[in-house]
Short mmCIF file of C-alpha atoms in Angstrom, two decimals:
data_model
loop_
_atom_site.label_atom_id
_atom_site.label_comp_id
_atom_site.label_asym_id
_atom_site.label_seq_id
_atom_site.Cartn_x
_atom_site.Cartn_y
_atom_site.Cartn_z
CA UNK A 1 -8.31 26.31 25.76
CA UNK A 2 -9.38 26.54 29.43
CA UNK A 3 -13.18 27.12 29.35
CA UNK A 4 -12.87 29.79 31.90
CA UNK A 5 -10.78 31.74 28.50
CA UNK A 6 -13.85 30.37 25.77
CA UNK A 7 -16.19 33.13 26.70
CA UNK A 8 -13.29 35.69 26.47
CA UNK A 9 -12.00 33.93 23.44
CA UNK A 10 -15.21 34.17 21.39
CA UNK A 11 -16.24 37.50 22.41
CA UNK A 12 -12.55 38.53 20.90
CA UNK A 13 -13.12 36.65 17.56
CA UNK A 14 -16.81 38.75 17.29
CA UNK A 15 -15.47 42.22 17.96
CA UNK A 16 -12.29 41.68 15.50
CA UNK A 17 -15.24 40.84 13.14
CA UNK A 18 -16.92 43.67 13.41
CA UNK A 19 -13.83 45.77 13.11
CA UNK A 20 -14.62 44.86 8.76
CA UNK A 21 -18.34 45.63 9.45
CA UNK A 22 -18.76 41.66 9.29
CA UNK A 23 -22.24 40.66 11.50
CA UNK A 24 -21.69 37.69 14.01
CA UNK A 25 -25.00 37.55 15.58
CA UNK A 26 -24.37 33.78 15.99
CA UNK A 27 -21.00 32.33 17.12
CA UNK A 28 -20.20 28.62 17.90
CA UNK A 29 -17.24 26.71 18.57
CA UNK A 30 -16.25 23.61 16.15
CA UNK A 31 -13.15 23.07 17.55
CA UNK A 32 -11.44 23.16 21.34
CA UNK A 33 -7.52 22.04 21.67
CA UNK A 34 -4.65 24.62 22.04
CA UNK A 35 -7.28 27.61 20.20
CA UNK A 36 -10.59 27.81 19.54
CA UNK A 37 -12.19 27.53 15.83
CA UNK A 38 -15.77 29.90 15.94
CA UNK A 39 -17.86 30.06 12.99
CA UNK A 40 -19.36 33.54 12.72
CA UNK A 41 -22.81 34.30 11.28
CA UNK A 42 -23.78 35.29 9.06
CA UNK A 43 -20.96 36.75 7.98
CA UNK A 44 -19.65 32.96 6.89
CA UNK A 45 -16.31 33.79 8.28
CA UNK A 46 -14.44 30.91 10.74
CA UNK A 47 -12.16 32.78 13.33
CA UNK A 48 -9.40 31.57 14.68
CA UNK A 49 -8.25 32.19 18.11
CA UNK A 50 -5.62 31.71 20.64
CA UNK A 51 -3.14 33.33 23.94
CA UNK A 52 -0.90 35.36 22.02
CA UNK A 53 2.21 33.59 22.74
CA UNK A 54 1.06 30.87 20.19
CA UNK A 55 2.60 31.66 16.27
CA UNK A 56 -0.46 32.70 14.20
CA UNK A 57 1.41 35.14 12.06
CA UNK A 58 3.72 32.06 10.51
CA UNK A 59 0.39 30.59 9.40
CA UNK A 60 -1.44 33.78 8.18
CA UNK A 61 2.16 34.18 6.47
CA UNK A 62 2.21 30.46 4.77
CA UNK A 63 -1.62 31.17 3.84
CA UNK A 64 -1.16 34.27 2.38
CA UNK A 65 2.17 32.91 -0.14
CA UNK A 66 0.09 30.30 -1.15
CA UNK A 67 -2.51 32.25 -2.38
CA UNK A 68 -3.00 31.90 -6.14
CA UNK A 69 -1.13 28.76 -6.34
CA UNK A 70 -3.35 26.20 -6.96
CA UNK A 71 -2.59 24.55 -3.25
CA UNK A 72 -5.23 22.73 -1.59
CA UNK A 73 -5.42 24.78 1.37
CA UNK A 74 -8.45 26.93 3.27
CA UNK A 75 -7.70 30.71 2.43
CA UNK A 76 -8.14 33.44 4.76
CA UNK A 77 -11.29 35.58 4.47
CA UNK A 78 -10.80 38.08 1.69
CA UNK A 79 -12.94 40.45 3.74
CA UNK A 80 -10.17 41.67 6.28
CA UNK A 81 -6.59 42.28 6.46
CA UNK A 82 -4.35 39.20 5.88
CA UNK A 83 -3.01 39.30 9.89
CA UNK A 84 -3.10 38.86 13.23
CA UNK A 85 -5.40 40.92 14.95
CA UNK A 86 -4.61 41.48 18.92
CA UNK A 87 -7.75 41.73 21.33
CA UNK A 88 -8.55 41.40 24.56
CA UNK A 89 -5.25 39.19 25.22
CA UNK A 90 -6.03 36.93 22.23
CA UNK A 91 -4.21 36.59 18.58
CA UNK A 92 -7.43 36.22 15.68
CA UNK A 93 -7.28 35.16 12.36
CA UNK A 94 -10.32 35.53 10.00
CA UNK A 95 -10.57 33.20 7.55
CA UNK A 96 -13.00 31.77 5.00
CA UNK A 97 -15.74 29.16 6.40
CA UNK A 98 -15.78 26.21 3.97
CA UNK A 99 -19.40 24.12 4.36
CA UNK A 100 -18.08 20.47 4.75
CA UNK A 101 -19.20 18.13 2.63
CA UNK A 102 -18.57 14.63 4.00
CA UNK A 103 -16.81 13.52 7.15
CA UNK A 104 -12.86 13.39 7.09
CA UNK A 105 -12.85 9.70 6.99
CA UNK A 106 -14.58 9.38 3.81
CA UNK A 107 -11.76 11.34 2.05
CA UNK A 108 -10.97 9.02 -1.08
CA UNK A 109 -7.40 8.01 -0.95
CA UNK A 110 -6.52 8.99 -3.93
CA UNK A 111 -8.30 12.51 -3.71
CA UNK A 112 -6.23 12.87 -0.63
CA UNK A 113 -2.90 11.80 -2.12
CA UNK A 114 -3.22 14.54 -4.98
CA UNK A 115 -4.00 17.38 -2.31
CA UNK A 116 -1.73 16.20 -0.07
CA UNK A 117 0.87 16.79 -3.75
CA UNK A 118 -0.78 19.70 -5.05
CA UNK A 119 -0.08 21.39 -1.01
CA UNK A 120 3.80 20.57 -1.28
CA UNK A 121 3.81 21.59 -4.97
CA UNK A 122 2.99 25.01 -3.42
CA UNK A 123 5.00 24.79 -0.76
CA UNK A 124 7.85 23.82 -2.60
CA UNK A 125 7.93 27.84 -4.01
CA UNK A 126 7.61 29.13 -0.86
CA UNK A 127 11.21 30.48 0.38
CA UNK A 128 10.13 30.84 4.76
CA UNK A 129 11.96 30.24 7.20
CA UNK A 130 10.27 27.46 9.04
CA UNK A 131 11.24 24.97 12.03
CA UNK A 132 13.07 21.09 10.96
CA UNK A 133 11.17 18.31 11.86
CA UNK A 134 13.66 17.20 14.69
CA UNK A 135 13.09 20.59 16.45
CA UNK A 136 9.33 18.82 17.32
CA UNK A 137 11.33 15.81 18.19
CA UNK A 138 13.54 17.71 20.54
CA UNK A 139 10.20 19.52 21.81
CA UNK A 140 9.44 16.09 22.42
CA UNK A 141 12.04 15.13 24.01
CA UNK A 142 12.33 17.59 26.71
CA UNK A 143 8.69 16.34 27.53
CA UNK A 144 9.34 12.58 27.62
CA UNK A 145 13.34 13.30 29.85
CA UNK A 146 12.25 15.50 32.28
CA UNK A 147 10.00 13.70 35.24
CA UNK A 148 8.31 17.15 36.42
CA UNK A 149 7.00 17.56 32.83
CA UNK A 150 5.44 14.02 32.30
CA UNK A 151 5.81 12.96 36.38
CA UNK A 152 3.13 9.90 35.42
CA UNK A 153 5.13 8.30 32.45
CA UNK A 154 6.78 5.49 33.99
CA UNK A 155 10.39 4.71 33.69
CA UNK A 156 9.90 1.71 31.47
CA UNK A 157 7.86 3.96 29.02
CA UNK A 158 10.07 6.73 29.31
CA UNK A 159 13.49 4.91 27.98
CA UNK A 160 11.28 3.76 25.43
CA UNK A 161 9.83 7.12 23.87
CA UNK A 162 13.12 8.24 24.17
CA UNK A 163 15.08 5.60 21.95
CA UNK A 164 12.76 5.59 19.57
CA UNK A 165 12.72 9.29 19.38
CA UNK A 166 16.77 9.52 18.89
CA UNK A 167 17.17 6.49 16.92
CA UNK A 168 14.53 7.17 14.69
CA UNK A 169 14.89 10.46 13.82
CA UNK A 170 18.47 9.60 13.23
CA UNK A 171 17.30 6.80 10.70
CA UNK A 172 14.93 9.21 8.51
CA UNK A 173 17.92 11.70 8.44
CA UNK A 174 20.66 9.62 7.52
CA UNK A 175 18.74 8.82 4.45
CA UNK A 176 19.62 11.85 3.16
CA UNK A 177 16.12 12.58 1.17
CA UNK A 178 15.20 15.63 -0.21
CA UNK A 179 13.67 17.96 2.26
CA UNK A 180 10.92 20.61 1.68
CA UNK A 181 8.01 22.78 3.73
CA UNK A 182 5.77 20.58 5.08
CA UNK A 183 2.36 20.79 6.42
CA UNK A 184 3.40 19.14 9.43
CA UNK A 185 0.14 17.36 10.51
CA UNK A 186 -1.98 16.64 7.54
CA UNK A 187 -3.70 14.06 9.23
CA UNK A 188 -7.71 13.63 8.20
CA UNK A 189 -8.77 16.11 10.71
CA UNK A 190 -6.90 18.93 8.94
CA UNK A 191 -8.46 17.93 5.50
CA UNK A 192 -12.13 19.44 5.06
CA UNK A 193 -14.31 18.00 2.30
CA UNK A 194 -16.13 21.08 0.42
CA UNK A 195 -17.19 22.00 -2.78
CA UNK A 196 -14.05 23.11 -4.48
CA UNK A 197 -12.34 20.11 -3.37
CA UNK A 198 -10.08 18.68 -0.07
CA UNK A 199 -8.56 21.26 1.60
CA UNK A 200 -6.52 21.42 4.27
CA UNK A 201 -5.90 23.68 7.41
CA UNK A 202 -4.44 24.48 10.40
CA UNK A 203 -0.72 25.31 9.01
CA UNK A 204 0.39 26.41 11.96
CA UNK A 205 2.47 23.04 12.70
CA UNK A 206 4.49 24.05 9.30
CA UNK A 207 8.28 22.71 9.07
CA UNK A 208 11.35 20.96 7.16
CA UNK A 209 11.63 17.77 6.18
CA UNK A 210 11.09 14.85 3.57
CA UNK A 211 7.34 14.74 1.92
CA UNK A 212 7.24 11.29 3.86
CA UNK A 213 7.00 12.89 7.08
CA UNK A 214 3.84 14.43 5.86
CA UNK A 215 2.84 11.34 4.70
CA UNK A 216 2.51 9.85 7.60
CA UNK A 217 -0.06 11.34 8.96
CA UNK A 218 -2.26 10.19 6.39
CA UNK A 219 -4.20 7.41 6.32
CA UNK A 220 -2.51 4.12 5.30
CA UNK A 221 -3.80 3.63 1.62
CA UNK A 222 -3.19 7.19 1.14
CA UNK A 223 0.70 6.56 0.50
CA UNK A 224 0.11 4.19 -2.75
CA UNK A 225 -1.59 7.11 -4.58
CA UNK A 226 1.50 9.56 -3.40
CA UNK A 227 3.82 9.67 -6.51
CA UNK A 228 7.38 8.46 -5.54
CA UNK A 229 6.61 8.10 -1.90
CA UNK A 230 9.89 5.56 -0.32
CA UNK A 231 7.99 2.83 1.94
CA UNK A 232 11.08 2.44 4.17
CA UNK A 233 11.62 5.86 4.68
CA UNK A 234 7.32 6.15 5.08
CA UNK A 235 7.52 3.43 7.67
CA UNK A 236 10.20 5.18 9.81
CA UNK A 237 7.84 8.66 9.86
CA UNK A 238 5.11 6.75 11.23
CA UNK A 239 6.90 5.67 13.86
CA UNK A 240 8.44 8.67 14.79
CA UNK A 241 4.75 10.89 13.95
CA UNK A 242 3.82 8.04 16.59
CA UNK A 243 6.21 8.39 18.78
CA UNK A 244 5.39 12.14 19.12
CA UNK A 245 1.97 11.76 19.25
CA UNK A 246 2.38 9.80 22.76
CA UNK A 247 4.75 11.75 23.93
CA UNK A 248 2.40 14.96 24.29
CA UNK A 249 -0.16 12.89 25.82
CA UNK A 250 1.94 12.73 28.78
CA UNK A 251 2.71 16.32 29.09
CA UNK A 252 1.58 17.14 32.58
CA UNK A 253 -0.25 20.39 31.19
CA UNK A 254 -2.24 18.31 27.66
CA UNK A 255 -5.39 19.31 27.29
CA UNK A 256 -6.52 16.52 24.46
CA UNK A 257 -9.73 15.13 25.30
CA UNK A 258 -8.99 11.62 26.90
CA UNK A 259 -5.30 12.17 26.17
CA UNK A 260 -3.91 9.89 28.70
CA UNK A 261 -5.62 7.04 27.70
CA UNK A 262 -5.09 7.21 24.37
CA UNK A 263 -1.53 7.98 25.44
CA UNK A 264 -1.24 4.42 26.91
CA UNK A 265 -3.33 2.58 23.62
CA UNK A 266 -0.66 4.13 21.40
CA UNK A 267 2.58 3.24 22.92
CA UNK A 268 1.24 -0.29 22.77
CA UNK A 269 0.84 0.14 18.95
CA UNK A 270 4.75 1.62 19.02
CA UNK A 271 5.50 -1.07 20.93
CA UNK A 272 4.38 -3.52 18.30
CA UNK A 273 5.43 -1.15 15.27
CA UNK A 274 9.13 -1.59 16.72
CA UNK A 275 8.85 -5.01 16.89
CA UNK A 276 7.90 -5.59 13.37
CA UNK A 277 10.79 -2.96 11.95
CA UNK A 278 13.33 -4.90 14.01
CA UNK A 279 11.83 -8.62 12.79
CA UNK A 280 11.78 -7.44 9.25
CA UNK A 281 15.70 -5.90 9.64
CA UNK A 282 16.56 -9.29 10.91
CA UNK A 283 15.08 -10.84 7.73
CA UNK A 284 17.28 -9.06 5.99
CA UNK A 285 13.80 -6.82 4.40
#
């Protein structure tokens, strides 16, 4: 979010606040990317916000079903209505503000594989519509094909992130794995260390596909504590979580922190991680 929108943005998450009788006499951002994350005190509340064309209702949805289940996932703030509240231009969400812990890194692997199961357990009796993973690959795709959306990616790059996003995707579906509701991005930065446990958040990025998908986005030694994860099948996901990762980084309109850069470090990893899957299909492995 712009930082001329921040001010706007946190004065919006206060007054929704205050709409439950819920003090925010002190309000500070954790998180800047597409929304803003404020925690609000003292109520102990995080908030939330974002432009309103962005889909906070199908997360506040996904929350709310998974309620009760057992999931390892932040819950929204008991406090105030289970929606999106509209103000001032802005969607809010009020949910509850879990104290970290540790730092995401220090996640044990196996304490992330089982929430990483217990959140697809839940998901798995959730009947919601939800996008397929190859809609983000087609978002993708209209970012990496079209010059006046990513006018620096050069021409070389751009036949590249476009192969791999095809072929790939065509790979993982031609497997013909089961497919579920996914997270979507449960990568260590959407996992928060607190006392009842790893939890994640930000569900917003929510869609179809196999639990390998998922996978992928969590740290490597993660996958051998993930019961009845398929390496080939995991290896193909990280290529193609990769292969989308880079490909917003060249959006003309990202606003990651140091995107472009680490735009051009990670197609040289993709580079080499296609290298090594066609060396190993040559072996015959």
């Amino acid at each position: 979010m712009k930082d001329t929108e921040i001010l706007r943005a946190v004065a919006a998450a206060v007054d929704t606040a205050a709409e439950y009788g819920l003090g925010a006499d002190d309000a500070a951002v954790l998180h800047n990317s597409n929304r803003i994350a404020v925690r609000l005190r003292p109520s102990g509340m995080l908030a939330r916000v974002a432009p309103l064309a962005h889909r906070l209702d199908f997360e506040v949805e996904i929350a709310r079903r998974l309620a009760g289940t057992g999931s390892s996932v932040a819950g929204l703030d008991p406090r105030a209505e289970p929606r999106v509240h509209v103000r001032d231009g802005f969607a809010v969400t009020l949910w509850t503000y879990y104290e970290p812990t540790a730092v995401p890194e220090n996640h044990p692997p196996a304490a992330y594989a089982d929430a990483l199961a217990r959140l697809h357990a839940g998901l798995r009796r959730i009947n919601l519509a939800a996008p397929h993973f190859t809609d983000r690959v087609a978002d993708a795709l209209r970012v990496v094909e079209d010059p006046a959306v990513s006018p620096d990616l050069g021409a070389a790059e751009r036949a590249l992130l476009t192969d791999t996003l095809h072929g790939i995707s065509r790979a993982i579906l031609d497997r013909g794995t089961r497919q579920q509701l996914l997270h979507g991005e449960p990568h260590p930065g959407n996992l928060l260390a607190t006392a009842d446990g790893p939890l994640f958040i930000d569900l917003e990025t929510a869609c179809r596909g196999p639990v390998e998908f998922d996978l992928a986005h969590a740290p490597k030694d993660v996958a051998a504590h993930y019961p009845g994860a398929d390496s080939g099948l995991l290896a193909d996901c990280r290529i193609l979580s990769l292969a989308l990762a880079v490909s917003w980084r060249w959006d003309r309109d990202d606003q990651l922190p140091d995107g472009r850069r680490r735009g051009r470090e990670w197609l040289a990893q993709l580079q080499a991680d296609l290298d090594r899957r066609e060396h190993a299909a040559g072996d015959g492995h």
